[in-house]
C-alpha cells in the first residue's frame, strides 16, 4: 500500500515526549497554565503553611493558657469549710449551699459551694477561694492548657486547609466562567460557517 497522500509520516512512531519538547501542547490555554501554577502554589501553602500555622497557633494558645494556669494557681487556694445548713434538692445534681470557714487571719468568711443534695449541716467541704476570700472556681490545670493548644492548633490547620481549598475552587470557578465566555464568543464566529455547510 502506498503512503503517498497519507496524512501520517512514514517510519517508526515518535518517542513519548517528542511533541511536547518541540513546542508543548498546542491546545493548552493561558488559563490552563495559570491554573496549573496556582495549584502548585496552593500545594506549597498546604505542605509548608498548614503545619507552620498549626504549630505556631497551638504553641501561642498553650503559652497563653499556661500563663493563666500560673496566675490562677498563685491567686487561688483551697480551704476547708462547713455547711451551715443541709443541702436541699432531691436529684443527683450538685447545688449551691451556704458554707462558713475561717481564713488565715482568723476572720470568719461565708459563701456558697456546690455540694451533693442531702449533705447534712456541719459537713466539711473543700472550696477554692481567691485572695479576697471569695469562693471561686478551681484554677485552670496544665491539662486544660495542653488541650487548648491542641484545639487551637487543629483549628488553625483546618482553617488553612479549608482556605486553600476555597481559594482553589474560587480560582477554578472564575477561570471556567472565562473559558465558557471565550467558547461562546468563538462559537458565535464559527457557527455561521459550519451551519452554511449543511444548508441545501
PDB file of C-alpha atoms in Angstrom, residues 5-169:
ATOM      1  CA  UNK A   5      -1.043  11.300   0.176  1.00  0.00           C
ATOM      2  CA  UNK A   6      -1.251   9.776   3.641  1.00  0.00           C
ATOM      3  CA  UNK A   7      -1.523  12.311   6.498  1.00  0.00           C
ATOM      4  CA  UNK A   8       0.797  10.153   8.625  1.00  0.00           C
ATOM      5  CA  UNK A   9       4.575  10.341   8.456  1.00  0.00           C
ATOM      6  CA  UNK A  10       6.173   7.045   7.447  1.00  0.00           C
ATOM      7  CA  UNK A  11       8.631   5.397   9.764  1.00  0.00           C
ATOM      8  CA  UNK A  12       8.584   4.495  13.420  1.00  0.00           C
ATOM      9  CA  UNK A  13       6.277   6.434  15.734  1.00  0.00           C
ATOM     10  CA  UNK A  14       7.843   9.343  17.594  1.00  0.00           C
ATOM     11  CA  UNK A  15       9.102   8.693  21.086  1.00  0.00           C
ATOM     12  CA  UNK A  16       6.969   9.742  24.008  1.00  0.00           C
ATOM     13  CA  UNK A  17       7.585  13.373  24.882  1.00  0.00           C
ATOM     14  CA  UNK A  18       8.998  14.429  21.484  1.00  0.00           C
ATOM     15  CA  UNK A  19       5.928  16.514  20.624  1.00  0.00           C
ATOM     16  CA  UNK A  20       5.906  18.217  23.990  1.00  0.00           C
ATOM     17  CA  UNK A  21       9.587  19.015  23.707  1.00  0.00           C
ATOM     18  CA  UNK A  22       9.139  20.791  20.368  1.00  0.00           C
ATOM     19  CA  UNK A  23       6.513  23.269  21.478  1.00  0.00           C
ATOM     20  CA  UNK A  24       4.339  21.928  24.211  1.00  0.00           C
ATOM     21  CA  UNK A  25       0.662  21.258  23.996  1.00  0.00           C
ATOM     22  CA  UNK A  26      -0.844  23.476  21.330  1.00  0.00           C
ATOM     23  CA  UNK A  27      -4.268  23.136  22.935  1.00  0.00           C
ATOM     24  CA  UNK A  28      -3.038  24.411  26.275  1.00  0.00           C
ATOM     25  CA  UNK A  29      -4.555  27.785  27.057  1.00  0.00           C
ATOM     26  CA  UNK A  30      -3.116  30.578  29.165  1.00  0.00           C
ATOM     27  CA  UNK A  31      -5.775  29.909  31.764  1.00  0.00           C
ATOM     28  CA  UNK A  32      -4.673  26.265  31.945  1.00  0.00           C
ATOM     29  CA  UNK A  33      -1.098  27.324  32.644  1.00  0.00           C
ATOM     30  CA  UNK A  34      -2.250  29.808  35.273  1.00  0.00           C
ATOM     31  CA  UNK A  35      -4.424  27.188  36.954  1.00  0.00           C
ATOM     32  CA  UNK A  36      -1.548  24.712  36.981  1.00  0.00           C
ATOM     33  CA  UNK A  37       0.769  27.200  38.680  1.00  0.00           C
ATOM     34  CA  UNK A  38      -1.906  28.178  41.184  1.00  0.00           C
ATOM     35  CA  UNK A  39      -2.348  24.528  42.115  1.00  0.00           C
ATOM     36  CA  UNK A  40       1.376  24.276  42.747  1.00  0.00           C
ATOM     37  CA  UNK A  41       1.318  27.401  44.900  1.00  0.00           C
ATOM     38  CA  UNK A  42      -1.628  26.118  46.921  1.00  0.00           C
ATOM     39  CA  UNK A  43       0.106  22.772  47.347  1.00  0.00           C
ATOM     40  CA  UNK A  44       3.176  24.549  48.729  1.00  0.00           C
ATOM     41  CA  UNK A  45       0.900  26.501  51.086  1.00  0.00           C
ATOM     42  CA  UNK A  46      -0.663  23.262  52.290  1.00  0.00           C
ATOM     43  CA  UNK A  47       2.634  21.425  52.697  1.00  0.00           C
ATOM     44  CA  UNK A  48       4.506  24.272  54.400  1.00  0.00           C
ATOM     45  CA  UNK A  49       1.887  26.696  55.678  1.00  0.00           C
ATOM     46  CA  UNK A  50      -0.506  24.224  57.260  1.00  0.00           C
ATOM     47  CA  UNK A  51       1.947  22.704  59.760  1.00  0.00           C
ATOM     48  CA  UNK A  52       3.559  26.093  60.415  1.00  0.00           C
ATOM     49  CA  UNK A  53       0.200  27.706  61.187  1.00  0.00           C
ATOM     50  CA  UNK A  54      -0.922  24.781  63.326  1.00  0.00           C
ATOM     51  CA  UNK A  55       2.289  24.676  65.389  1.00  0.00           C
ATOM     52  CA  UNK A  56       2.572  28.447  65.866  1.00  0.00           C
ATOM     53  CA  UNK A  57      -1.094  28.898  66.793  1.00  0.00           C
ATOM     54  CA  UNK A  58      -1.062  25.864  69.069  1.00  0.00           C
ATOM     55  CA  UNK A  59       2.083  26.995  70.893  1.00  0.00           C
ATOM     56  CA  UNK A  60       0.732  30.529  71.282  1.00  0.00           C
ATOM     57  CA  UNK A  61      -2.523  29.221  72.752  1.00  0.00           C
ATOM     58  CA  UNK A  62      -0.634  26.812  75.019  1.00  0.00           C
ATOM     59  CA  UNK A  63       1.670  29.539  76.356  1.00  0.00           C
ATOM     60  CA  UNK A  64      -1.274  31.873  76.980  1.00  0.00           C
ATOM     61  CA  UNK A  65      -3.206  29.139  78.776  1.00  0.00           C
ATOM     62  CA  UNK A  66      -0.120  28.145  80.790  1.00  0.00           C
ATOM     63  CA  UNK A  67       0.267  31.763  81.915  1.00  0.00           C
ATOM     64  CA  UNK A  68      -3.357  31.681  83.060  1.00  0.00           C
ATOM     65  CA  UNK A  69      -2.660  28.445  84.945  1.00  0.00           C
ATOM     66  CA  UNK A  70       0.267  30.021  86.798  1.00  0.00           C
ATOM     67  CA  UNK A  71      -1.669  33.198  87.571  1.00  0.00           C
ATOM     68  CA  UNK A  72      -4.723  31.395  88.903  1.00  0.00           C
ATOM     69  CA  UNK A  73      -2.624  28.929  90.883  1.00  0.00           C
ATOM     70  CA  UNK A  74      -0.899  31.869  92.610  1.00  0.00           C
ATOM     71  CA  UNK A  75      -4.162  33.708  93.337  1.00  0.00           C
ATOM     72  CA  UNK A  76      -6.377  30.810  94.473  1.00  0.00           C
ATOM     73  CA  UNK A  77      -6.117  28.280  97.251  1.00  0.00           C
ATOM     74  CA  UNK A  78      -8.330  25.702  98.934  1.00  0.00           C
ATOM     75  CA  UNK A  79      -9.849  25.953 102.404  1.00  0.00           C
ATOM     76  CA  UNK A  80     -11.959  23.622 104.491  1.00  0.00           C
ATOM     77  CA  UNK A  81     -15.448  24.972 105.095  1.00  0.00           C
ATOM     78  CA  UNK A  82     -18.503  23.685 106.915  1.00  0.00           C
ATOM     79  CA  UNK A  83     -22.103  23.687 105.708  1.00  0.00           C
ATOM     80  CA  UNK A  84     -24.312  25.979 107.748  1.00  0.00           C
ATOM     81  CA  UNK A  85     -27.466  24.188 106.593  1.00  0.00           C
ATOM     82  CA  UNK A  86     -28.467  20.915 104.980  1.00  0.00           C
ATOM     83  CA  UNK A  87     -28.207  20.992 101.210  1.00  0.00           C
ATOM     84  CA  UNK A  88     -31.610  20.772  99.557  1.00  0.00           C
ATOM     85  CA  UNK A  89     -32.719  19.074  96.372  1.00  0.00           C
ATOM     86  CA  UNK A  90     -33.699  15.513  95.610  1.00  0.00           C
ATOM     87  CA  UNK A  91     -31.757  14.705  92.455  1.00  0.00           C
ATOM     88  CA  UNK A  92     -28.071  13.991  91.855  1.00  0.00           C
ATOM     89  CA  UNK A  93     -27.157  17.466  90.549  1.00  0.00           C
ATOM     90  CA  UNK A  94     -24.912  19.440  92.865  1.00  0.00           C
ATOM     91  CA  UNK A  95     -26.496  22.588  94.251  1.00  0.00           C
ATOM     92  CA  UNK A  96     -25.078  25.679  95.960  1.00  0.00           C
ATOM     93  CA  UNK A  97     -25.255  25.568  99.759  1.00  0.00           C
ATOM     94  CA  UNK A  98     -24.094  28.117 102.360  1.00  0.00           C
ATOM     95  CA  UNK A  99     -20.708  27.414 103.928  1.00  0.00           C
ATOM     96  CA  UNK A 100     -18.509  29.083 106.539  1.00  0.00           C
ATOM     97  CA  UNK A 101     -14.775  28.969 107.195  1.00  0.00           C
ATOM     98  CA  UNK A 102     -12.014  30.837 108.992  1.00  0.00           C
ATOM     99  CA  UNK A 103      -9.249  32.391 106.898  1.00  0.00           C
ATOM    100  CA  UNK A 104      -5.560  32.649 107.755  1.00  0.00           C
ATOM    101  CA  UNK A 105      -6.121  35.936 109.565  1.00  0.00           C
ATOM    102  CA  UNK A 106      -8.735  34.403 111.825  1.00  0.00           C
ATOM    103  CA  UNK A 107     -11.668  36.158 110.154  1.00  0.00           C
ATOM    104  CA  UNK A 108     -14.855  34.163 109.648  1.00  0.00           C
ATOM    105  CA  UNK A 109     -15.928  34.037 105.994  1.00  0.00           C
ATOM    106  CA  UNK A 110     -19.123  32.834 104.388  1.00  0.00           C
ATOM    107  CA  UNK A 111     -20.021  31.860 100.879  1.00  0.00           C
ATOM    108  CA  UNK A 112     -21.728  29.213  98.759  1.00  0.00           C
ATOM    109  CA  UNK A 113     -20.289  25.952  97.499  1.00  0.00           C
ATOM    110  CA  UNK A 114     -21.634  23.242  95.204  1.00  0.00           C
ATOM    111  CA  UNK A 115     -22.424  20.102  97.217  1.00  0.00           C
ATOM    112  CA  UNK A 116     -24.454  16.949  96.701  1.00  0.00           C
ATOM    113  CA  UNK A 117     -28.135  17.210  97.585  1.00  0.00           C
ATOM    114  CA  UNK A 118     -28.882  15.996 101.093  1.00  0.00           C
ATOM    115  CA  UNK A 119     -25.431  16.747 102.510  1.00  0.00           C
ATOM    116  CA  UNK A 120     -26.114  17.365 106.219  1.00  0.00           C
ATOM    117  CA  UNK A 121     -25.400  20.548 108.124  1.00  0.00           C
ATOM    118  CA  UNK A 122     -21.912  20.660 109.633  1.00  0.00           C
ATOM    119  CA  UNK A 123     -20.292  18.549 106.906  1.00  0.00           C
ATOM    120  CA  UNK A 124     -16.891  19.704 105.727  1.00  0.00           C
ATOM    121  CA  UNK A 125     -16.218  20.576 102.104  1.00  0.00           C
ATOM    122  CA  UNK A 126     -13.161  21.843 100.277  1.00  0.00           C
ATOM    123  CA  UNK A 127     -13.715  25.107  98.432  1.00  0.00           C
ATOM    124  CA  UNK A 128     -11.487  27.325  96.331  1.00  0.00           C
ATOM    125  CA  UNK A 129     -11.156  30.965  97.354  1.00  0.00           C
ATOM    126  CA  UNK A 130      -9.286  33.932  95.875  1.00  0.00           C
ATOM    127  CA  UNK A 131      -7.097  36.476  97.621  1.00  0.00           C
ATOM    128  CA  UNK A 132     -10.161  38.468  98.658  1.00  0.00           C
ATOM    129  CA  UNK A 133     -11.585  35.428 100.429  1.00  0.00           C
ATOM    130  CA  UNK A 134     -14.421  34.900  97.976  1.00  0.00           C
ATOM    131  CA  UNK A 135     -15.438  31.454  96.715  1.00  0.00           C
ATOM    132  CA  UNK A 136     -14.302  30.945  93.123  1.00  0.00           C
ATOM    133  CA  UNK A 137     -13.829  28.231  90.526  1.00  0.00           C
ATOM    134  CA  UNK A 138     -10.839  25.866  90.684  1.00  0.00           C
ATOM    135  CA  UNK A 139      -7.773  27.127  88.812  1.00  0.00           C
ATOM    136  CA  UNK A 140      -7.148  26.004  85.273  1.00  0.00           C
ATOM    137  CA  UNK A 141      -4.926  22.931  85.091  1.00  0.00           C
ATOM    138  CA  UNK A 142      -1.978  22.177  82.808  1.00  0.00           C
ATOM    139  CA  UNK A 143      -4.179  19.628  81.053  1.00  0.00           C
ATOM    140  CA  UNK A 144      -6.528  22.462  80.089  1.00  0.00           C
ATOM    141  CA  UNK A 145      -3.574  24.375  78.659  1.00  0.00           C
ATOM    142  CA  UNK A 146      -2.443  21.369  76.633  1.00  0.00           C
ATOM    143  CA  UNK A 147      -5.965  20.746  75.374  1.00  0.00           C
ATOM    144  CA  UNK A 148      -6.312  24.400  74.425  1.00  0.00           C
ATOM    145  CA  UNK A 149      -3.063  24.268  72.446  1.00  0.00           C
ATOM    146  CA  UNK A 150      -4.087  21.159  70.521  1.00  0.00           C
ATOM    147  CA  UNK A 151      -7.559  22.551  69.849  1.00  0.00           C
ATOM    148  CA  UNK A 152      -6.342  25.904  68.562  1.00  0.00           C
ATOM    149  CA  UNK A 153      -3.615  24.209  66.502  1.00  0.00           C
ATOM    150  CA  UNK A 154      -6.157  21.868  64.946  1.00  0.00           C
ATOM    151  CA  UNK A 155      -8.481  24.765  64.169  1.00  0.00           C
ATOM    152  CA  UNK A 156      -5.615  26.675  62.537  1.00  0.00           C
ATOM    153  CA  UNK A 157      -4.702  23.652  60.412  1.00  0.00           C
ATOM    154  CA  UNK A 158      -8.327  23.203  59.374  1.00  0.00           C
ATOM    155  CA  UNK A 159      -8.582  26.906  58.549  1.00  0.00           C
ATOM    156  CA  UNK A 160      -5.504  26.842  56.320  1.00  0.00           C
ATOM    157  CA  UNK A 161      -6.695  23.680  54.567  1.00  0.00           C
ATOM    158  CA  UNK A 162     -10.236  24.941  54.087  1.00  0.00           C
ATOM    159  CA  UNK A 163      -8.970  28.348  52.958  1.00  0.00           C
ATOM    160  CA  UNK A 164      -6.650  26.810  50.392  1.00  0.00           C
ATOM    161  CA  UNK A 165      -9.435  24.610  49.028  1.00  0.00           C
ATOM    162  CA  UNK A 166     -11.794  27.583  48.879  1.00  0.00           C
ATOM    163  CA  UNK A 167      -9.225  29.693  47.031  1.00  0.00           C
ATOM    164  CA  UNK A 168      -8.574  26.875  44.566  1.00  0.00           C
ATOM    165  CA  UNK A 169     -12.287  26.354  43.965  1.00  0.00           C
TER     166      UNK A 169
END
